[in-house]
Coordinates of C-alpha atoms in Angstrom, one line a residue:
Chain A
L1 CA 119.9 11.1 43.1
N2 CA 122.6 13.6 43.5
R3 CA 121.9 15.0 40.0
I4 CA 118.3 15.4 40.6
K5 CA 118.9 17.2 44.0
A6 CA 121.7 19.5 42.3
S7 CA 119.1 20.4 39.6
G8 CA 116.7 22.0 42.2
L9 CA 113.9 19.6 41.4
K10 CA 111.7 18.6 44.3
L11 CA 112.0 14.9 45.3
R12 CA 110.0 12.4 47.3
F13 CA 110.6 8.7 47.9
C14 CA 107.4 6.9 47.8
T15 CA 107.6 3.4 49.4
N16 CA 105.0 0.7 50.4
E17 CA 107.4 -0.5 53.1
T18 CA 105.5 -1.5 56.2
Q19 CA 107.9 -4.0 58.0
A20 CA 110.0 -1.1 59.4
T21 CA 109.8 2.6 60.6
R22 CA 110.9 5.2 58.2
E23 CA 114.0 5.7 60.3
K24 CA 115.2 2.2 60.0
F25 CA 114.4 2.3 56.2
V26 CA 116.2 5.3 55.8
K27 CA 119.3 4.3 57.6
K28 CA 119.5 1.1 55.4
L29 CA 119.6 3.2 52.3
Q30 CA 122.1 5.7 53.9
G31 CA 124.2 2.8 54.6
M32 CA 124.2 1.9 50.8
G33 CA 125.4 5.7 50.2
F34 CA 122.2 7.1 49.2
D35 CA 121.6 10.9 50.2
I36 CA 118.1 10.4 51.8
S37 CA 116.2 11.8 54.9
V38 CA 113.3 10.7 56.8
A39 CA 111.4 13.8 55.9
E40 CA 111.8 13.0 52.1
V41 CA 110.0 9.5 52.6
T42 CA 106.1 9.1 52.0
A43 CA 105.1 5.8 53.4
P44 CA 101.8 4.0 54.3
A45 CA 102.1 4.1 58.1
P46 CA 102.5 8.0 58.4
A47 CA 99.7 8.4 55.8
A48 CA 97.5 6.1 57.8
C49 CA 98.4 8.1 61.0
R50 CA 97.1 11.3 59.3
I51 CA 93.8 9.5 58.3
L52 CA 93.4 8.4 61.9
K53 CA 93.9 11.8 63.4
E54 CA 91.6 13.4 60.8
R55 CA 88.8 11.1 61.6
S56 CA 89.5 10.6 65.3
L57 CA 90.0 6.8 64.8
R58 CA 91.7 4.8 67.5
P59 CA 93.3 1.7 65.9
H60 CA 93.8 -1.8 66.9
L61 CA 97.1 -2.6 65.2
L62 CA 97.8 -5.8 63.4
V63 CA 101.2 -4.8 62.0
H64 CA 105.0 -5.8 62.2
N65 CA 106.7 -5.1 65.7
D66 CA 109.1 -2.9 63.9
L67 CA 106.5 -0.6 62.6
V68 CA 104.8 0.0 65.9
P69 CA 106.8 3.1 66.7
E70 CA 105.3 4.9 63.8
F71 CA 102.0 5.0 65.7
A72 CA 103.6 6.1 68.9
E73 CA 101.5 9.3 69.0
I74 CA 98.2 7.7 68.1
D75 CA 95.6 6.9 70.8
K76 CA 95.0 3.2 70.7
A77 CA 92.7 2.9 73.7
N78 CA 89.2 1.4 73.2
P79 CA 89.8 0.9 69.5
N80 CA 87.2 1.9 66.7
C81 CA 89.0 0.7 63.7
V82 CA 91.7 -2.0 62.7
V83 CA 95.0 -1.1 60.9
I84 CA 96.6 -4.0 59.1
G85 CA 100.1 -4.0 57.6
D86 CA 102.4 -6.7 56.6
A87 CA 102.7 -8.2 60.0
A88 CA 104.8 -11.2 58.9
E89 CA 105.2 -13.5 62.0
N90 CA 102.5 -11.4 63.7
F91 CA 99.9 -13.0 61.5
T92 CA 99.2 -15.7 63.9
Y93 CA 95.8 -17.6 64.4
A94 CA 95.2 -15.8 67.5
N95 CA 96.2 -12.3 66.3
L96 CA 93.9 -12.6 63.2
N97 CA 91.0 -13.9 65.3
E98 CA 91.6 -10.8 67.7
A99 CA 91.6 -8.3 64.9
F100 CA 88.5 -9.9 63.4
R101 CA 86.7 -9.7 66.7
V102 CA 87.5 -6.0 67.1
L103 CA 86.2 -5.4 63.7
I104 CA 83.1 -7.5 63.9
G105 CA 82.1 -5.9 67.2
M106 CA 81.8 -2.5 65.6
E107 CA 78.4 -1.1 64.3
K108 CA 80.1 -0.1 61.1
P109 CA 83.6 -1.9 60.7
V110 CA 86.5 0.4 59.6
L111 CA 89.5 -1.6 58.2
I112 CA 92.6 0.2 57.1
S113 CA 95.2 -1.6 55.0
L114 CA 98.7 -0.4 54.6
G115 CA 98.8 -1.9 51.0
R116 CA 97.0 -4.5 49.0
G117 CA 100.1 -6.6 47.8
R118 CA 99.4 -10.3 47.0
Y119 CA 102.9 -11.7 47.8
Y120 CA 106.5 -11.0 47.9
K121 CA 109.8 -12.9 47.7
E122 CA 112.3 -13.3 50.6
T123 CA 115.6 -15.1 50.8
D124 CA 113.7 -18.2 52.2
G125 CA 110.8 -18.1 49.6
L126 CA 107.5 -16.5 48.7
K127 CA 105.4 -15.0 51.5
L128 CA 101.8 -13.9 51.6
D129 CA 101.6 -10.1 51.6
V130 CA 99.1 -8.0 53.6
G131 CA 96.6 -7.9 50.7
A132 CA 95.9 -11.6 51.3
Y133 CA 95.0 -11.1 55.0
M134 CA 93.1 -7.9 54.3
K135 CA 90.9 -10.1 52.0
A136 CA 90.4 -12.5 54.7
L137 CA 89.0 -9.8 57.1
E138 CA 87.1 -8.1 54.4
Y139 CA 85.3 -11.4 53.7
A140 CA 84.7 -12.4 57.3
C141 CA 83.3 -8.9 58.2
D142 CA 81.7 -8.0 54.7
V143 CA 83.6 -4.8 54.7
Q144 CA 85.7 -3.2 52.2
A145 CA 89.3 -2.0 53.5
E146 CA 90.4 1.4 52.9
V147 CA 93.9 1.0 51.3
V148 CA 96.8 3.4 52.1
G149 CA 100.0 3.2 50.0
K150 CA 100.7 2.8 46.3
P151 CA 98.6 2.4 44.1
A152 CA 96.0 4.6 46.0
K153 CA 95.4 7.9 44.7
T154 CA 95.3 9.5 48.1
F155 CA 98.8 8.2 48.7
F156 CA 100.4 10.0 45.6
E157 CA 98.3 13.0 46.5
S158 CA 99.9 13.1 49.9
A159 CA 103.4 13.0 48.3
L160 CA 102.4 15.9 45.8
A161 CA 100.8 17.9 48.7
E162 CA 104.2 17.4 50.7
M163 CA 106.1 18.8 47.9
G164 CA 103.6 21.5 47.0
V165 CA 103.2 20.6 43.3
S166 CA 100.5 19.6 41.0
P167 CA 100.2 16.1 39.3
Q168 CA 100.9 17.7 36.1
Q169 CA 104.2 19.2 37.4
A170 CA 105.4 15.7 38.7
I171 CA 106.8 12.5 37.3
M172 CA 107.0 9.1 39.0
I173 CA 110.0 6.8 38.4
G174 CA 109.3 3.1 39.5
D175 CA 109.8 -0.5 38.8
D176 CA 106.4 -1.7 39.5
I177 CA 104.0 -1.4 36.5
V178 CA 100.8 -1.4 38.5
N179 CA 101.6 0.2 41.8
D180 CA 104.1 2.9 40.7
V181 CA 103.2 3.6 37.1
G182 CA 99.6 2.9 37.1
G183 CA 98.9 4.5 40.4
A184 CA 100.8 7.6 39.6
Q185 CA 99.1 7.9 36.2
R186 CA 95.6 7.7 37.7
C187 CA 96.6 10.5 39.9
G188 CA 97.3 12.7 36.6
M189 CA 101.1 12.3 36.9
R190 CA 103.4 11.1 34.1
A191 CA 105.3 7.9 35.0
L192 CA 108.6 6.2 33.8
Q193 CA 109.1 2.4 34.2
V194 CA 112.7 1.3 34.9
R195 CA 113.8 -1.9 33.5
T196 CA 115.4 -2.9 36.9
G197 CA 114.1 -4.5 40.1
K198 CA 110.9 -6.2 39.9
Y199 CA 110.4 -5.1 36.2
R200 CA 109.5 -7.9 33.8
P201 CA 109.6 -7.9 30.1
C202 CA 106.0 -9.0 30.0
D203 CA 105.2 -5.5 31.8
E204 CA 105.5 -4.0 28.4
N205 CA 102.5 -5.9 27.2
H206 CA 100.4 -5.0 30.3
P207 CA 96.7 -4.9 29.4
H208 CA 95.8 -1.6 31.3
V209 CA 98.9 0.2 31.9
K210 CA 101.4 1.9 29.6
P211 CA 104.2 4.0 31.1
D212 CA 105.0 7.4 29.5
A213 CA 108.4 6.0 28.7
Y214 CA 110.7 3.0 29.6
V215 CA 114.3 3.6 30.7
N216 CA 117.0 1.0 31.4
N217 CA 117.8 2.4 34.9
L218 CA 117.5 5.3 37.2
A219 CA 120.4 7.1 35.6
E220 CA 118.6 7.0 32.2
A221 CA 115.5 8.4 33.8
V222 CA 117.4 11.3 35.3
D223 CA 119.0 12.0 31.9
M224 CA 115.6 12.1 30.3
I225 CA 114.1 14.4 32.9
L226 CA 117.0 16.8 33.0
Q227 CA 117.1 17.1 29.2
Q228 CA 113.5 18.3 29.2
L229 CA 113.9 21.0 31.8
Chain B
L1 CA 64.7 -39.3 63.9
N2 CA 63.4 -42.7 65.2
R3 CA 60.0 -41.7 63.7
I4 CA 61.5 -40.9 60.3
K5 CA 63.4 -44.2 60.3
A6 CA 60.4 -46.2 61.3
S7 CA 58.4 -44.6 58.5
G8 CA 60.8 -46.3 55.9
L9 CA 61.9 -42.9 54.5
K10 CA 65.5 -42.7 53.4
L11 CA 67.6 -40.3 55.4
R12 CA 71.1 -38.6 55.3
F13 CA 72.7 -36.2 57.7
C14 CA 74.4 -33.3 55.8
T15 CA 77.1 -31.6 57.8
N16 CA 79.8 -29.0 57.1
E17 CA 81.8 -30.3 60.0
T18 CA 85.6 -30.3 59.0
Q19 CA 87.3 -30.2 62.4
A20 CA 86.7 -33.9 63.0
T21 CA 86.2 -37.3 61.1
R22 CA 82.8 -38.5 60.5
E23 CA 83.6 -41.3 63.1
K24 CA 84.3 -38.7 65.9
F25 CA 81.3 -36.7 64.8
V26 CA 78.9 -39.7 64.9
K27 CA 80.3 -41.0 68.2
K28 CA 79.5 -37.4 69.8
L29 CA 75.9 -37.7 68.5
Q30 CA 75.6 -41.3 69.6
G31 CA 76.7 -40.3 72.9
M32 CA 73.8 -37.8 73.0
G33 CA 71.3 -40.7 72.2
F34 CA 70.9 -40.3 68.5
D35 CA 70.5 -43.3 66.2
I36 CA 73.0 -42.4 63.7
S37 CA 75.9 -44.2 61.7
V38 CA 78.9 -43.0 59.7
A39 CA 77.4 -44.4 56.6
E40 CA 74.4 -41.9 56.9
V41 CA 76.7 -38.9 57.1
T42 CA 77.5 -36.7 54.1
A43 CA 80.4 -34.4 54.9
P44 CA 82.8 -32.2 53.0
A45 CA 86.0 -34.3 53.5
P46 CA 84.7 -37.6 51.8
A47 CA 83.1 -35.5 49.0
A48 CA 86.4 -33.9 48.5
C49 CA 88.1 -37.3 48.4
R50 CA 85.7 -38.4 45.7
I51 CA 86.6 -35.3 43.6
L52 CA 90.5 -35.9 44.2
K53 CA 90.2 -39.6 43.1
E54 CA 88.0 -38.7 40.0
R55 CA 90.4 -36.1 38.8
S56 CA 93.6 -37.8 39.9
L57 CA 94.4 -34.8 42.3
R58 CA 97.1 -35.3 45.0
P59 CA 96.4 -32.8 47.7
H60 CA 98.5 -30.6 50.0
L61 CA 96.4 -30.6 52.9
L62 CA 95.8 -27.5 55.2
V63 CA 93.1 -29.0 57.5
H64 CA 92.5 -29.7 61.1
N65 CA 94.7 -32.5 62.7
D66 CA 91.6 -34.5 63.5
L67 CA 90.4 -34.4 59.9
V68 CA 93.6 -35.9 58.4
P69 CA 92.3 -39.6 58.8
E70 CA 89.7 -38.9 56.2
F71 CA 92.3 -38.6 53.6
A72 CA 94.1 -41.7 54.6
E73 CA 93.6 -43.4 51.3
I74 CA 94.5 -40.4 49.1
D75 CA 97.9 -40.2 47.5
K76 CA 99.6 -36.9 48.8
A77 CA 102.9 -37.2 47.2
N78 CA 104.0 -34.5 44.9
P79 CA 100.9 -32.5 45.3
N80 CA 99.0 -30.9 42.4
C81 CA 96.3 -29.2 44.4
V82 CA 95.5 -27.7 47.8
V83 CA 92.6 -28.6 50.1
I84 CA 91.8 -26.2 52.8
G85 CA 89.4 -26.8 55.7
D86 CA 88.8 -25.2 59.0
A87 CA 92.4 -26.0 60.2
A88 CA 92.0 -23.8 63.4
E89 CA 95.3 -23.8 65.3
N90 CA 96.9 -25.2 62.1
F91 CA 96.3 -21.8 60.4
T92 CA 99.8 -20.6 61.3
Y93 CA 101.8 -18.0 59.3
A94 CA 104.2 -20.8 58.1
N95 CA 101.4 -23.2 57.1
L96 CA 99.6 -20.5 55.0
N97 CA 102.8 -19.6 53.4
E98 CA 103.4 -23.2 52.6
A99 CA 100.0 -23.8 51.1
F100 CA 100.3 -20.6 49.1
R101 CA 103.8 -21.7 47.7
V102 CA 102.3 -25.0 46.6
L103 CA 99.5 -23.2 44.9
I104 CA 101.5 -20.5 43.1
G105 CA 104.0 -23.0 42.0
M106 CA 101.3 -24.8 39.8
E107 CA 100.8 -23.9 36.1
K108 CA 97.1 -23.8 36.9
P109 CA 96.4 -23.6 40.7
V110 CA 93.7 -25.9 42.0
L111 CA 92.2 -24.8 45.3
I112 CA 89.5 -26.9 47.0
S113 CA 87.7 -25.5 50.0
L114 CA 85.8 -27.6 52.5
G115 CA 83.2 -24.8 53.0
R116 CA 83.0 -21.1 52.7
G117 CA 82.0 -20.0 56.2
R118 CA 82.9 -16.5 57.4
Y119 CA 83.2 -17.2 61.0
Y120 CA 81.8 -19.2 63.8
K121 CA 81.3 -19.0 67.7
E122 CA 83.2 -21.2 70.2
T123 CA 83.2 -21.0 73.9
D124 CA 86.2 -18.6 74.0
G125 CA 84.8 -16.3 71.3
L126 CA 84.4 -15.8 67.6
K127 CA 86.8 -17.4 65.2
L128 CA 87.6 -16.8 61.5
D129 CA 86.3 -19.8 59.5
V130 CA 87.7 -21.5 56.4
G131 CA 86.1 -19.1 54.0
A132 CA 88.3 -16.2 55.2
Y133 CA 91.5 -18.1 54.6
M134 CA 90.2 -19.5 51.4
K135 CA 89.7 -15.8 50.2
A136 CA 93.3 -15.0 51.3
L137 CA 94.7 -17.8 49.0
E138 CA 92.3 -16.9 46.2
Y139 CA 93.5 -13.3 46.2
A140 CA 97.2 -14.2 46.5
C141 CA 97.0 -16.8 43.5
D142 CA 94.3 -15.0 41.6
V143 CA 92.2 -18.4 41.5
Q144 CA 88.7 -19.2 42.5
A145 CA 88.4 -22.0 45.1
E146 CA 86.1 -25.0 44.4
V147 CA 83.8 -25.1 47.5
V148 CA 82.8 -28.4 48.6
G149 CA 80.1 -28.7 51.4
K150 CA 76.9 -26.9 51.9
P151 CA 75.5 -24.8 50.1
A152 CA 77.3 -26.2 46.9
K153 CA 75.0 -27.8 44.6
T154 CA 77.3 -30.9 44.1
F155 CA 77.3 -31.5 47.8
F156 CA 73.5 -32.0 48.0
E157 CA 73.6 -33.9 44.8
S158 CA 76.1 -36.4 46.4
A159 CA 73.6 -36.9 49.3
L160 CA 70.8 -37.6 46.9
A161 CA 72.9 -40.0 44.8
E162 CA 73.8 -41.8 48.0
M163 CA 70.2 -42.4 48.8
G164 CA 69.2 -43.1 45.2
V165 CA 66.5 -40.4 45.1
S166 CA 65.7 -37.4 42.8
P167 CA 65.7 -33.7 44.3
Q168 CA 61.9 -33.6 43.8
Q169 CA 61.6 -36.6 46.1
A170 CA 63.6 -35.0 48.8
I171 CA 63.3 -32.5 51.6
M172 CA 66.0 -30.7 53.7
I173 CA 65.5 -29.8 57.2
G174 CA 68.1 -27.2 58.5
D175 CA 68.6 -24.2 60.7
D176 CA 70.8 -22.2 58.3
I177 CA 68.8 -20.1 55.9
V178 CA 71.6 -19.8 53.1
N179 CA 73.7 -23.0 53.7
D180 CA 70.9 -25.5 54.3
V181 CA 67.6 -24.0 52.9
G182 CA 69.0 -22.0 50.0
G183 CA 71.4 -24.6 49.0
A184 CA 68.8 -27.4 49.0
Q185 CA 66.3 -25.2 47.0
R186 CA 68.9 -24.3 44.4
C187 CA 69.3 -28.1 43.9
G188 CA 65.6 -28.6 43.3
M189 CA 64.7 -29.9 46.8
R190 CA 62.2 -28.5 49.0
A191 CA 63.5 -27.3 52.4
L192 CA 62.1 -26.5 55.9
Q193 CA 63.8 -24.1 58.3
V194 CA 63.7 -25.0 62.1
R195 CA 63.4 -22.1 64.5
T196 CA 66.1 -23.7 66.5
G197 CA 70.0 -23.5 66.5
K198 CA 71.4 -20.7 64.5
Y199 CA 68.0 -19.7 63.2
R200 CA 67.4 -15.9 63.9
P201 CA 64.0 -14.1 63.4
C202 CA 65.5 -11.8 60.8
D203 CA 66.0 -15.0 58.6
E204 CA 62.3 -14.8 57.9
N205 CA 63.0 -11.7 56.1
H206 CA 66.0 -12.9 54.0
P207 CA 66.3 -11.0 50.7
H208 CA 67.0 -14.1 48.6
V209 CA 65.8 -17.4 50.4
K210 CA 62.4 -18.4 51.4
P211 CA 61.9 -21.9 53.0
D212 CA 59.0 -24.0 51.9
A213 CA 57.8 -23.8 55.5
Y214 CA 59.0 -22.9 58.8
V215 CA 58.7 -25.3 61.9
N216 CA 59.4 -24.6 65.6
N217 CA 61.7 -27.7 65.9
L218 CA 62.7 -31.1 64.3
A219 CA 59.7 -32.8 65.9
E220 CA 57.4 -30.5 64.1
A221 CA 59.2 -30.9 60.9
V222 CA 58.7 -34.7 61.2
D223 CA 55.0 -34.2 61.9
M224 CA 54.7 -32.1 58.7
I225 CA 56.5 -34.7 56.6
L226 CA 54.7 -37.8 57.8
Q227 CA 51.2 -36.1 57.5
Q228 CA 51.9 -35.6 53.8
L229 CA 53.0 -39.2 53.0

């Protein structure tokens, strides 16, 4: 990261994290020694807030308690849409029924989902991700959710707009073949897959997505990018 | 009902009830004065039990507490499938994650759903039905559930087999245009829609399903059937 920043290249961190505010997320990374600030992070919740403001939407929130502060400035009275994130323990029977009732009570239900993940792994085992609950509400209300976050095209476009560069001028580095690499490429960017994190060898035979290159780790990605400047 | 029984016609009650055993369901109807016995009821749970036995499946159950006795004789050790019903308060975050982990741990996940309803109304408001939770697990595990209960063809075929009659010899009376009328017709039966219960005037303009006739209530349906004997 330091070498990228020293080179003068513009940089954004694109995360699908929806269990914590950017503040909390950044503090965690800073604690690990990374040079990162909140202003450099593109995350689903602030992207959703932009959409809510643009379209005068007042959300009913079904999100993680720690994410609620991201919506502090948003009017939530008399809701006319539902925003769903990875609410974890907040995915109770009562809360799901409540979100459903808000949606089904609208003439034209609007459901905004902070991601479409199927599941993820925590220390105590696999957990259903927001995508599964999104599907439940989609089916019950016969609507299609608007997904904010990777791999949505609008999400990458937000990051590009914040940097003021075109897709052709940008390159994505990520470990997720579909959400990072596929999403960025569909947006017109080039993309590198690192062979770390959630990378799996079978990703290299993915039926639809082929990265512009593979690198063994982030340092190799930086080497490759700086060599081509 | 008494007139149908007196006529010598064979009779089955087909219900999608999965919040209680047939025993409890029948007692409720007997309490209202109906001449009905457990042996006359075709319901999703016993239909699922037949499938489980036939295919040597051992279920992990995600169902309503009151439905568990229907699975008393089924081996549930070391599960190799998941059976989901309208579990109501049992649809907790922990229980959903547990059912998901059982499914995703299988080489070829088998999910059996006791219905595909979207939602239903109770005295305290609308509730998500089993279909919504089925969709969540389907998406997370990339599987398609096998649905037992109306409008599944196999469900109507079970009822016909229990009576020992062919679809052409049988007629369905129901208030649900899709689950009762559409399901029975797809099975080769004729079907009457009663203009009571969950019937809505807009059902008469349904884009796909047209009953063989409408009747104002069950008594009129019986009149019509007995006249044609």
